[in-house]
Amino acid sequence: MNDPTSDEELVRRSLNGDESAFGSLIERHQDRVYRVCLRVLRDSEEARDAAQDTFLTVFRKLAQFRGDAAFTTWLHRIAVNSCYDALRSKRRRPLLQAIGDEQDGPLELGPPVDDHADEIAGAIDVESALAAIAPDHRIVLTLADIEDLPYEQIATILDLPIGTVKSRVHRGRVALAQALGIGQTPSPSKGLTEPAQGEGPSEGSP
Amino acid sequence: MTHPVELLAEYVDGALMPSDQALVDAHLAGCRSCRNEIEAADAARRALSTLDAPSSVPSGVGAPALAEMSRTRSGATTPRWIRVLPIAAAAVLVGLLAVVIPRIGSDASGDATSAPETVAADQRGELRLVAGNRDLDPSSLEAAAEAYVSDQRIAEAAEASGVAGASAAAPPAPTLGIAKTEAALACVRSAFEGFPGTVVGLERVIFEGSPAILATVLEGPGAGQPPDTVSLWVASVPDCSTVSIASASL
């Protein structure tokens, strides 16, 4: 990034009515906001709407930004909430699914498959698999494995305990692997988007 | 045995502290399921790293926010005079229009290009454009206004009797985002420029076969008094001209 002006400085100028500063803030971050929204919503028009709503909300709440967290964290939080609003209004699927973050046991998988990466590259549609998993998993994987945000920042964005974020990332990855056809669940009744509770080996595993 | 689920993501990342790494290694040595999960999670993580960046961001993502900033700075908010119109004049005006222009169509009101930047009042922040597809005409619009009144009375009765959530309403229709809501609000405000009232609902409808925006508007004497009239405004899209209006006493 060539512009050395910090986000916080641009926020301060924006609050003083500097439209060019606010424009710079938008220009600097619109790619990442749109990218996250597109990954989560899977539709370019909806992603554009959610990104527009994100920046409207940013403008309206700018005075509430205290700088306790980085501007990008605050921005991501607003963007994720805009995506949740869009998902909620579409009622595509229940938002708060029983993800089972609190369960101790891992999801049951079949026997390991030798070196999957080469098989994945190419034919298998990772985008489609990402679209097939639960929105909560998709959001956390988007932030962790696509945007490469640290878990601490994701916990702040999603307002979740960091342990829950780590569990959710792991379970999201496992769900994505299942959607990609890596590791088969022993029971066909166990859906990919609704990880079952406590289905892994619990007490007494070897 | 407790599976160290909270450590497995960082194990796959290769980011664990040595002590935690040893703990997970020891667990994996005796837990086939966790080994399988680690392999699957690692494959998923690598698969995600192969994703291409989405196409470039579409233009105009920041436009509504910048436009609002400009409006705010220029002080162009809802004209306050609208709210202080004499009660009688407002009532007479609305009543007259309800009778005389059940359907104006797109006559001379096509000149709706004057600045529609009067969206600061109403219920901004709560108002969301409903993506409905109701098919309305002048008579069903009148019926809709009456239905609003009866719904309000039922809701008030339920509230008075302490029966919270008694509305056996159908599931809410999908709503659209802030930017589209504001565009719809600006459209009806343009079509009904100078009309008093607070917009409390916005819905995409079909009016006599053409796309339109239906606004539910509450009007009252002001000065802290509750609204006494509900009006339904219909504006055509995309030209934002007046199409029809109906009202009923609350």
CSV table of C-alpha atoms in Angstrom, one decimal:
chain,number,residue,atom,x,y,z
A,1,MET,CA,0.0,0.0,0.0
A,2,ASN,CA,1.5,3.3,-1.1
A,3,ASP,CA,-0.6,5.6,1.0
A,4,PRO,CA,1.2,5.9,4.3
A,5,THR,CA,-1.7,7.6,6.1
A,6,SER,CA,-3.0,5.3,8.8
A,7,ASP,CA,-6.6,4.1,8.9
A,8,GLU,CA,-7.0,5.8,12.2
A,9,GLU,CA,-5.9,9.1,10.8
A,10,LEU,CA,-8.3,8.7,7.9
A,11,VAL,CA,-11.1,8.0,10.4
A,12,ARG,CA,-10.2,11.1,12.3
A,13,ARG,CA,-10.3,13.3,9.2
A,14,SER,CA,-13.5,11.7,8.1
A,15,LEU,CA,-15.1,12.6,11.4
A,16,ASN,CA,-14.1,16.1,10.7
A,17,GLY,CA,-16.0,16.0,7.4
A,18,ASP,CA,-13.1,15.3,5.1
A,19,GLU,CA,-14.9,13.4,2.3
A,20,SER,CA,-11.7,12.6,0.5
A,21,ALA,CA,-10.4,10.9,3.6
A,22,PHE,CA,-13.5,8.8,3.8
A,23,GLY,CA,-13.2,8.1,0.1
A,24,SER,CA,-9.6,6.9,0.7
A,25,LEU,CA,-10.8,4.7,3.5
A,26,ILE,CA,-13.4,3.1,1.2
A,27,GLU,CA,-11.0,2.7,-1.6
A,28,ARG,CA,-8.4,1.1,0.6
A,29,HIS,CA,-10.8,-1.5,2.1
A,30,GLN,CA,-13.5,-2.1,-0.5
A,31,ASP,CA,-11.7,-5.0,-2.1
A,32,ARG,CA,-11.5,-7.0,1.1
A,33,VAL,CA,-15.0,-6.2,2.2
A,34,TYR,CA,-16.4,-7.2,-1.2
A,35,ARG,CA,-14.2,-10.3,-1.2
A,36,VAL,CA,-15.5,-11.5,2.2
A,37,CYS,CA,-19.1,-10.8,1.3
A,38,LEU,CA,-18.8,-12.6,-2.0
A,39,ARG,CA,-17.3,-15.7,-0.3
A,40,VAL,CA,-20.0,-15.7,2.3
A,41,LEU,CA,-23.0,-14.8,0.2
A,42,ARG,CA,-22.0,-16.6,-3.1
A,43,ASP,CA,-23.7,-14.0,-5.2
A,44,SER,CA,-22.1,-11.0,-6.7
A,45,GLU,CA,-25.1,-8.7,-6.5
A,46,GLU,CA,-25.8,-9.6,-2.9
A,47,ALA,CA,-22.2,-9.2,-2.1
A,48,ARG,CA,-22.2,-5.7,-3.6
A,49,ASP,CA,-25.3,-4.8,-1.6
A,50,ALA,CA,-23.8,-6.1,1.6
A,51,ALA,CA,-20.5,-4.2,0.9
A,52,GLN,CA,-22.5,-1.0,0.2
A,53,ASP,CA,-24.4,-1.6,3.5
A,54,THR,CA,-21.1,-2.1,5.3
A,55,PHE,CA,-19.7,1.2,4.3
A,56,LEU,CA,-23.0,3.0,5.0
A,57,THR,CA,-22.9,1.5,8.5
A,58,VAL,CA,-19.2,2.4,8.8
A,59,PHE,CA,-20.1,6.0,8.0
A,60,ARG,CA,-23.0,6.1,10.5
A,61,LYS,CA,-21.1,4.5,13.3
A,62,LEU,CA,-17.7,6.1,12.6
A,63,ALA,CA,-18.0,8.2,15.7
A,64,GLN,CA,-18.3,5.0,17.8
A,65,PHE,CA,-15.0,3.7,16.5
A,66,ARG,CA,-12.7,4.1,19.5
A,67,GLY,CA,-9.6,2.6,18.2
A,68,ASP,CA,-9.6,-0.1,20.8
A,69,ALA,CA,-9.2,-2.6,18.0
A,70,ALA,CA,-7.7,-2.1,14.6
A,71,PHE,CA,-10.0,-0.4,12.1
A,72,THR,CA,-9.8,-3.5,9.9
A,73,THR,CA,-11.2,-5.6,12.8
A,74,TRP,CA,-14.0,-3.2,13.3
A,75,LEU,CA,-14.7,-3.1,9.6
A,76,HIS,CA,-14.7,-6.9,9.3
A,77,ARG,CA,-17.2,-7.1,12.1
A,78,ILE,CA,-19.5,-4.7,10.3
A,79,ALA,CA,-19.1,-6.6,7.1
A,80,VAL,CA,-19.8,-10.0,8.7
A,81,ASN,CA,-22.9,-8.5,10.3
A,82,SER,CA,-24.0,-7.2,6.9
A,83,CYS,CA,-23.6,-10.6,5.5
A,84,TYR,CA,-25.5,-12.2,8.3
A,85,ASP,CA,-28.3,-9.6,7.7
A,86,ALA,CA,-28.3,-10.7,4.0
A,87,LEU,CA,-28.4,-14.3,4.9
A,88,ARG,CA,-31.1,-13.8,7.4
A,89,SER,CA,-33.3,-11.9,5.0
A,90,LYS,CA,-32.9,-14.5,2.4
A,91,ARG,CA,-33.6,-17.2,4.9
A,92,ARG,CA,-31.5,-19.5,3.0
A,93,ARG,CA,-30.9,-21.8,5.9
A,94,PRO,CA,-30.9,-21.5,9.7
A,95,LEU,CA,-28.2,-19.2,10.8
A,96,LEU,CA,-27.4,-20.6,14.2
A,97,GLN,CA,-26.9,-24.2,13.5
A,98,ALA,CA,-25.9,-26.7,16.0
A,99,ILE,CA,-22.4,-26.6,15.1
A,100,GLY,CA,-21.2,-28.5,18.1
A,101,ASP,CA,-18.3,-26.2,19.0
A,102,GLU,CA,-18.6,-27.4,22.5
A,103,GLN,CA,-18.4,-31.0,21.8
A,104,ASP,CA,-15.2,-32.8,22.7
A,105,GLY,CA,-15.3,-35.6,20.1
A,106,PRO,CA,-14.1,-35.1,16.6
A,107,LEU,CA,-16.4,-35.7,13.6
A,108,GLU,CA,-16.3,-39.3,12.6
A,109,LEU,CA,-14.4,-39.8,9.4
A,110,GLY,CA,-13.6,-42.8,7.3
A,111,PRO,CA,-10.1,-44.0,6.7
A,112,PRO,CA,-7.6,-41.5,5.6
A,113,VAL,CA,-7.0,-41.0,1.9
A,114,ASP,CA,-3.5,-40.7,0.7
A,115,ASP,CA,-2.2,-37.3,-0.2
A,116,HIS,CA,-5.4,-35.4,-1.1
A,117,ALA,CA,-3.9,-32.2,-2.4
A,118,ASP,CA,-3.1,-33.3,-5.9
A,119,GLU,CA,-6.6,-34.8,-6.2
A,120,ILE,CA,-8.2,-31.6,-5.1
A,121,ALA,CA,-6.3,-29.3,-7.4
A,122,GLY,CA,-8.2,-29.1,-10.7
A,123,ALA,CA,-11.3,-31.1,-11.0
A,124,ILE,CA,-12.9,-30.7,-7.6
A,125,ASP,CA,-14.7,-27.4,-7.2
A,126,VAL,CA,-13.6,-25.9,-4.0
A,127,GLU,CA,-15.9,-23.0,-4.4
A,128,SER,CA,-18.9,-25.3,-4.6
A,129,ALA,CA,-17.7,-27.2,-1.6
A,130,LEU,CA,-17.4,-23.9,0.3
A,131,ALA,CA,-20.9,-23.0,-0.7
A,132,ALA,CA,-22.2,-26.4,0.6
A,133,ILE,CA,-21.0,-26.0,4.2
A,134,ALA,CA,-22.8,-24.1,7.0
A,135,PRO,CA,-22.6,-20.3,6.8
A,136,ASP,CA,-20.9,-20.1,10.2
A,137,HIS,CA,-18.2,-22.5,9.0
A,138,ARG,CA,-17.9,-20.6,5.7
A,139,ILE,CA,-17.5,-17.3,7.5
A,140,VAL,CA,-14.8,-18.6,9.8
A,141,LEU,CA,-12.9,-20.3,7.0
A,142,THR,CA,-13.1,-17.2,4.9
A,143,LEU,CA,-11.6,-15.1,7.6
A,144,ALA,CA,-9.0,-17.7,8.7
A,145,ASP,CA,-7.9,-19.6,5.6
A,146,ILE,CA,-8.7,-17.1,2.8
A,147,GLU,CA,-8.2,-13.8,4.4
A,148,ASP,CA,-5.4,-15.2,6.7
A,149,LEU,CA,-6.6,-13.3,9.7
A,150,PRO,CA,-5.2,-14.4,13.1
A,151,TYR,CA,-7.6,-16.3,15.4
A,152,GLU,CA,-7.5,-13.5,18.0
A,153,GLN,CA,-8.7,-11.0,15.4
A,154,ILE,CA,-11.4,-13.4,14.2
A,155,ALA,CA,-12.6,-13.9,17.8
A,156,THR,CA,-13.0,-10.1,18.1
A,157,ILE,CA,-14.7,-9.8,14.8
A,158,LEU,CA,-17.2,-12.6,15.6
A,159,ASP,CA,-17.4,-11.8,19.3
A,160,LEU,CA,-16.6,-15.4,20.2
A,161,PRO,CA,-14.2,-16.9,22.7
A,162,ILE,CA,-11.0,-17.7,20.9
A,163,GLY,CA,-11.3,-21.4,21.8
A,164,THR,CA,-14.7,-21.5,20.0
A,165,VAL,CA,-13.1,-19.9,17.0
A,166,LYS,CA,-10.3,-22.5,16.9
A,167,SER,CA,-12.8,-25.3,17.2
A,168,ARG,CA,-15.0,-23.9,14.6
A,169,VAL,CA,-12.1,-23.5,12.2
A,170,HIS,CA,-11.1,-27.1,12.6
A,171,ARG,CA,-14.7,-28.3,12.2
A,172,GLY,CA,-15.2,-26.1,9.3
A,173,ARG,CA,-12.1,-27.5,7.6
A,174,VAL,CA,-13.4,-31.1,8.3
A,175,ALA,CA,-16.8,-30.2,6.9
A,176,LEU,CA,-15.2,-28.7,3.8
A,177,ALA,CA,-13.1,-31.8,3.4
A,178,GLN,CA,-16.3,-33.9,3.5
A,179,ALA,CA,-17.9,-31.6,1.0
A,180,LEU,CA,-14.9,-32.2,-1.2
A,181,GLY,CA,-15.3,-35.9,-0.9
A,182,ILE,CA,-12.3,-36.4,1.3
A,183,GLY,CA,-13.2,-38.7,4.1
A,184,GLN,CA,-16.6,-40.2,4.0
A,185,THR,CA,-18.9,-40.1,7.0
A,186,PRO,CA,-19.8,-43.6,8.0
A,187,SER,CA,-23.5,-42.8,8.1
A,188,PRO,CA,-25.1,-41.2,5.0
A,189,SER,CA,-27.6,-39.6,7.3
A,190,LYS,CA,-25.0,-37.2,8.7
A,191,GLY,CA,-25.3,-34.1,6.6
A,192,LEU,CA,-22.4,-31.9,5.7
A,193,THR,CA,-24.0,-28.7,6.8
A,194,GLU,CA,-25.2,-29.9,10.1
A,195,PRO,CA,-22.4,-31.5,11.9
A,196,ALA,CA,-24.0,-33.9,14.4
A,197,GLN,CA,-23.4,-33.6,18.1
A,198,GLY,CA,-21.0,-35.9,19.7
A,199,GLU,CA,-20.6,-38.3,16.9
A,200,GLY,CA,-16.9,-38.8,17.3
A,201,PRO,CA,-15.4,-41.3,19.7
A,202,SER,CA,-15.7,-39.9,23.1
A,203,GLU,CA,-14.8,-41.6,26.3
A,204,GLY,CA,-12.7,-44.6,26.0
A,205,SER,CA,-11.1,-44.0,22.7
A,206,PRO,CA,-7.8,-45.6,22.3
B,1,MET,CA,-10.2,-39.5,26.4
B,2,THR,CA,-10.9,-35.9,25.6
B,3,HIS,CA,-10.0,-34.9,22.1
B,4,PRO,CA,-8.0,-31.7,21.9
B,5,VAL,CA,-10.3,-30.1,19.4
B,6,GLU,CA,-9.3,-26.5,20.2
B,7,LEU,CA,-5.7,-27.4,19.4
B,8,LEU,CA,-6.3,-29.2,16.1
B,9,ALA,CA,-6.6,-26.1,13.9
B,10,GLU,CA,-3.3,-24.7,15.1
B,11,TYR,CA,-1.8,-28.2,14.8
B,12,VAL,CA,-2.7,-28.2,11.1
B,13,ASP,CA,-1.4,-24.6,10.8
B,14,GLY,CA,1.9,-25.7,12.4
B,15,ALA,CA,1.5,-23.0,14.9
B,16,LEU,CA,1.3,-24.8,18.2
B,17,MET,CA,3.7,-24.2,21.1
B,18,PRO,CA,6.1,-27.1,21.5
B,19,SER,CA,4.4,-28.3,24.7
B,20,ASP,CA,0.9,-28.3,23.0
B,21,GLN,CA,2.5,-29.9,19.9
B,22,ALA,CA,3.8,-32.8,22.0
B,23,LEU,CA,0.4,-33.1,23.7
B,24,VAL,CA,-1.4,-33.4,20.4
B,25,ASP,CA,1.2,-35.8,19.0
B,26,ALA,CA,0.7,-38.1,22.0
B,27,HIS,CA,-3.0,-38.0,21.5
B,28,LEU,CA,-2.8,-38.7,17.8
B,29,ALA,CA,-0.6,-41.7,18.4
B,30,GLY,CA,-3.6,-43.4,20.0
B,31,CYS,CA,-6.6,-41.8,18.2
B,32,ARG,CA,-7.4,-42.8,14.7
B,33,SER,CA,-10.4,-40.5,14.3
B,34,CYS,CA,-8.3,-37.4,15.2
B,35,ARG,CA,-5.6,-38.5,12.8
B,36,ASN,CA,-8.3,-38.8,10.0
B,37,GLU,CA,-9.6,-35.3,10.9
B,38,ILE,CA,-6.1,-33.8,10.8
B,39,GLU,CA,-5.5,-35.2,7.4
B,40,ALA,CA,-8.9,-34.0,6.1
B,41,ALA,CA,-8.5,-30.6,7.7
B,42,ASP,CA,-5.0,-30.2,6.2
B,43,ALA,CA,-6.3,-31.1,2.8
B,44,ALA,CA,-9.2,-28.6,3.1
B,45,ARG,CA,-6.8,-25.9,4.2
B,46,ARG,CA,-4.6,-26.5,1.2
B,47,ALA,CA,-7.6,-26.6,-1.1
B,48,LEU,CA,-8.7,-23.2,0.2
B,49,SER,CA,-5.2,-21.8,-0.6
B,50,THR,CA,-5.8,-22.7,-4.2
B,51,LEU,CA,-8.8,-20.4,-4.5
B,52,ASP,CA,-8.4,-17.5,-6.9
B,53,ALA,CA,-9.2,-14.0,-5.7
B,54,PRO,CA,-12.7,-13.0,-6.7
B,55,SER,CA,-13.1,-10.7,-9.7
B,56,SER,CA,-12.4,-7.1,-8.9
B,57,VAL,CA,-14.8,-5.2,-6.8
B,58,PRO,CA,-17.8,-3.7,-8.7
B,59,SER,CA,-17.9,0.1,-9.0
B,60,GLY,CA,-20.1,2.1,-6.6
B,61,VAL,CA,-19.5,0.0,-3.5
B,62,GLY,CA,-18.8,3.1,-1.5
B,63,ALA,CA,-21.2,5.4,-3.4
B,64,PRO,CA,-24.2,5.3,-1.0
B,65,ALA,CA,-21.9,6.0,2.0
B,66,LEU,CA,-20.2,8.9,0.2
B,67,ALA,CA,-23.5,10.3,-0.9
B,68,GLU,CA,-24.8,10.2,2.6
B,69,MET,CA,-21.7,12.0,3.8
B,70,SER,CA,-22.2,14.7,1.2
B,71,ARG,CA,-25.9,15.1,2.2
B,72,THR,CA,-25.0,15.3,5.9
B,73,ARG,CA,-22.3,17.9,5.3
B,74,SER,CA,-24.6,20.0,3.1
B,75,GLY,CA,-27.3,19.8,5.8
B,76,ALA,CA,-29.8,18.4,3.4
B,77,THR,CA,-32.1,16.5,5.7
B,78,THR,CA,-35.8,16.1,5.8
B,79,PRO,CA,-37.5,19.4,5.5
B,80,ARG,CA,-38.7,20.2,8.9
B,81,TRP,CA,-41.6,22.3,7.5
B,82,ILE,CA,-43.2,19.1,6.4
B,83,ARG,CA,-43.7,18.1,10.0
B,84,VAL,CA,-45.3,21.4,11.0
B,85,LEU,CA,-47.9,21.7,8.2
B,86,PRO,CA,-51.2,22.6,9.7
B,87,ILE,CA,-53.1,19.5,10.6
B,88,ALA,CA,-56.2,20.5,8.8
B,89,ALA,CA,-54.4,21.3,5.6
B,90,ALA,CA,-52.7,17.9,5.7
B,91,ALA,CA,-55.8,16.0,6.4
B,92,VAL,CA,-57.7,17.8,3.7
B,93,LEU,CA,-54.9,17.3,1.2
B,94,VAL,CA,-54.6,13.6,1.9
B,95,GLY,CA,-58.4,13.0,1.8
B,96,LEU,CA,-58.7,14.9,-1.4
B,97,LEU,CA,-55.9,13.0,-3.1
B,98,ALA,CA,-57.4,9.7,-1.9
B,99,VAL,CA,-60.6,10.5,-3.7
B,100,VAL,CA,-59.3,12.4,-6.8
B,101,ILE,CA,-56.2,10.5,-7.7
B,102,PRO,CA,-56.7,6.8,-7.1
B,103,ARG,CA,-54.5,6.4,-10.1
B,104,ILE,CA,-52.6,9.3,-11.6
B,105,GLY,CA,-50.6,7.2,-13.8
B,106,SER,CA,-47.6,8.9,-15.3
B,107,ASP,CA,-49.0,12.2,-16.5
B,108,ALA,CA,-47.2,15.4,-15.8
B,109,SER,CA,-45.6,14.0,-12.7
B,110,GLY,CA,-42.9,12.5,-14.9
B,111,ASP,CA,-40.8,15.4,-13.9
B,112,ALA,CA,-39.6,13.7,-10.8
B,113,THR,CA,-36.0,14.6,-11.2
B,114,SER,CA,-35.9,17.1,-8.3
B,115,ALA,CA,-33.5,16.1,-5.6
B,116,PRO,CA,-35.0,13.2,-3.7
B,117,GLU,CA,-32.6,13.6,-0.8
B,118,THR,CA,-35.2,13.8,1.9
B,119,VAL,CA,-34.7,10.5,3.7
B,120,ALA,CA,-33.4,11.5,7.0
B,121,ALA,CA,-36.7,11.2,8.9
B,122,ASP,CA,-38.9,8.2,8.7
B,123,GLN,CA,-37.5,5.1,10.4
B,124,ARG,CA,-34.0,5.0,9.0
B,125,GLY,CA,-32.0,2.3,10.6
B,126,GLU,CA,-35.1,0.1,11.2
B,127,LEU,CA,-36.8,0.5,7.8
B,128,ARG,CA,-36.0,-2.2,5.3
B,129,LEU,CA,-37.5,-2.6,1.9
B,130,VAL,CA,-39.5,-5.8,1.7
B,131,ALA,CA,-38.9,-7.9,-1.4
B,132,GLY,CA,-42.6,-8.6,-1.9
B,133,ASN,CA,-44.5,-9.4,-5.0
B,134,ARG,CA,-48.0,-8.5,-4.1
B,135,ASP,CA,-50.2,-7.6,-7.0
B,136,LEU,CA,-52.3,-4.5,-6.2
B,137,ASP,CA,-54.8,-2.3,-7.8
B,138,PRO,CA,-56.7,0.8,-6.5
B,139,SER,CA,-59.4,-1.3,-4.8
B,140,SER,CA,-57.0,-3.7,-3.2
B,141,LEU,CA,-54.9,-0.7,-2.1
B,142,GLU,CA,-57.9,0.7,-0.2
B,143,ALA,CA,-58.5,-2.8,1.3
B,144,ALA,CA,-54.8,-2.9,2.3
B,145,ALA,CA,-55.1,0.4,4.2
B,146,GLU,CA,-58.1,-0.9,6.1
B,147,ALA,CA,-56.3,-4.1,6.8
B,148,TYR,CA,-53.4,-2.2,8.3
B,149,VAL,CA,-55.8,-0.4,10.6
B,150,SER,CA,-57.4,-3.7,11.8
B,151,ASP,CA,-54.0,-5.3,12.2
B,152,GLN,CA,-52.9,-2.4,14.4
B,153,ARG,CA,-56.1,-2.7,16.5
B,154,ILE,CA,-55.5,-6.4,17.0
B,155,ALA,CA,-51.9,-5.8,17.9
B,156,GLU,CA,-52.9,-3.1,20.4
B,157,ALA,CA,-55.5,-5.3,21.9
B,158,ALA,CA,-53.0,-8.1,22.2
B,159,GLU,CA,-50.5,-5.8,23.8
B,160,ALA,CA,-53.1,-4.4,26.2
B,161,SER,CA,-54.1,-7.9,27.3
B,162,GLY,CA,-50.4,-8.7,27.8
B,163,VAL,CA,-50.5,-11.5,25.2
B,164,ALA,CA,-47.0,-10.9,23.9
B,165,GLY,CA,-46.2,-12.3,20.5
B,166,ALA,CA,-49.8,-13.3,19.9
B,167,SER,CA,-49.6,-12.3,16.3
B,168,ALA,CA,-50.1,-15.4,14.2
B,169,ALA,CA,-48.5,-13.6,11.4
B,170,ALA,CA,-47.1,-15.3,8.3
B,171,PRO,CA,-43.3,-15.5,8.2
B,172,PRO,CA,-41.8,-12.2,7.3
B,173,ALA,CA,-40.9,-11.7,3.6
B,174,PRO,CA,-37.3,-11.3,2.7
B,175,THR,CA,-35.9,-7.8,3.1
B,176,LEU,CA,-33.3,-6.0,1.1
B,177,GLY,CA,-30.3,-4.0,2.2
B,178,ILE,CA,-29.8,-0.5,3.4
B,179,ALA,CA,-28.8,1.0,0.1
B,180,LYS,CA,-31.8,-0.4,-1.8
B,181,THR,CA,-34.1,0.6,1.1
B,182,GLU,CA,-32.8,4.2,0.9
B,183,ALA,CA,-33.2,4.3,-2.9
B,184,ALA,CA,-36.8,3.1,-2.6
B,185,LEU,CA,-37.4,5.7,0.2
B,186,ALA,CA,-36.0,8.4,-1.9
B,187,CYS,CA,-38.2,7.3,-4.8
B,188,VAL,CA,-41.4,7.5,-2.9
B,189,ARG,CA,-40.4,10.7,-1.2
B,190,SER,CA,-39.7,12.1,-4.7
B,191,ALA,CA,-43.1,10.9,-6.0
B,192,PHE,CA,-44.9,12.3,-3.0
B,193,GLU,CA,-42.8,15.4,-2.4
B,194,GLY,CA,-44.4,17.7,0.1
B,195,PHE,CA,-46.7,15.1,1.6
B,196,PRO,CA,-46.6,14.8,5.4
B,197,GLY,CA,-46.1,11.6,7.3
B,198,THR,CA,-43.5,9.2,8.5
B,199,VAL,CA,-42.7,6.2,6.3
B,200,VAL,CA,-42.8,3.1,8.4
B,201,GLY,CA,-42.9,0.4,5.7
B,202,LEU,CA,-41.6,-0.1,2.2
B,203,GLU,CA,-42.4,-2.9,-0.1
B,204,ARG,CA,-41.8,-3.8,-3.7
B,205,VAL,CA,-45.1,-4.6,-5.3
B,206,ILE,CA,-46.7,-4.9,-8.7
B,207,PHE,CA,-49.4,-2.2,-9.2
B,208,GLU,CA,-51.7,-2.9,-12.1
B,209,GLY,CA,-49.1,-4.9,-13.8
B,210,SER,CA,-46.2,-2.5,-13.3
B,211,PRO,CA,-43.4,-2.6,-10.8
B,212,ALA,CA,-43.9,-0.1,-8.0
B,213,ILE,CA,-42.9,0.8,-4.4
B,214,LEU,CA,-45.6,0.7,-1.8
B,215,ALA,CA,-44.9,3.0,1.2
B,216,THR,CA,-46.8,2.7,4.5
B,217,VAL,CA,-47.0,6.2,6.0
B,218,LEU,CA,-48.3,7.3,9.4
B,219,GLU,CA,-49.6,10.8,9.7
B,220,GLY,CA,-50.6,12.6,12.8
B,221,PRO,CA,-51.0,16.1,14.3
B,222,GLY,CA,-47.4,16.1,15.5
B,223,ALA,CA,-46.3,17.7,18.7
B,224,GLY,CA,-45.9,14.3,20.3
B,225,GLN,CA,-49.4,13.2,19.5
B,226,PRO,CA,-49.9,9.6,18.1
B,227,PRO,CA,-50.6,9.2,14.4
B,228,ASP,CA,-54.3,9.2,13.4
B,229,THR,CA,-54.1,8.2,9.7
B,230,VAL,CA,-52.3,5.6,7.7
B,231,SER,CA,-51.7,6.2,4.1
B,232,LEU,CA,-50.4,3.9,1.4
B,233,TRP,CA,-48.4,5.6,-1.3
B,234,VAL,CA,-47.6,3.9,-4.5
B,235,ALA,CA,-44.8,5.2,-6.7
B,236,SER,CA,-43.8,3.8,-10.0
B,237,VAL,CA,-40.3,2.5,-10.6
B,238,PRO,CA,-37.9,3.4,-12.0
B,239,ASP,CA,-39.3,6.8,-12.8
B,240,CYS,CA,-40.6,7.5,-9.3
B,241,SER,CA,-43.8,9.1,-10.3
B,242,THR,CA,-47.0,9.1,-8.3
B,243,VAL,CA,-49.3,6.2,-9.1
B,244,SER,CA,-51.9,5.9,-6.3
B,245,ILE,CA,-52.7,6.6,-2.7
B,246,ALA,CA,-55.2,5.3,-0.2
B,247,SER,CA,-55.7,6.1,3.4
B,248,ALA,CA,-57.6,5.1,6.5
B,249,SER,CA,-58.2,6.5,10.0
B,250,LEU,CA,-56.4,4.8,12.8
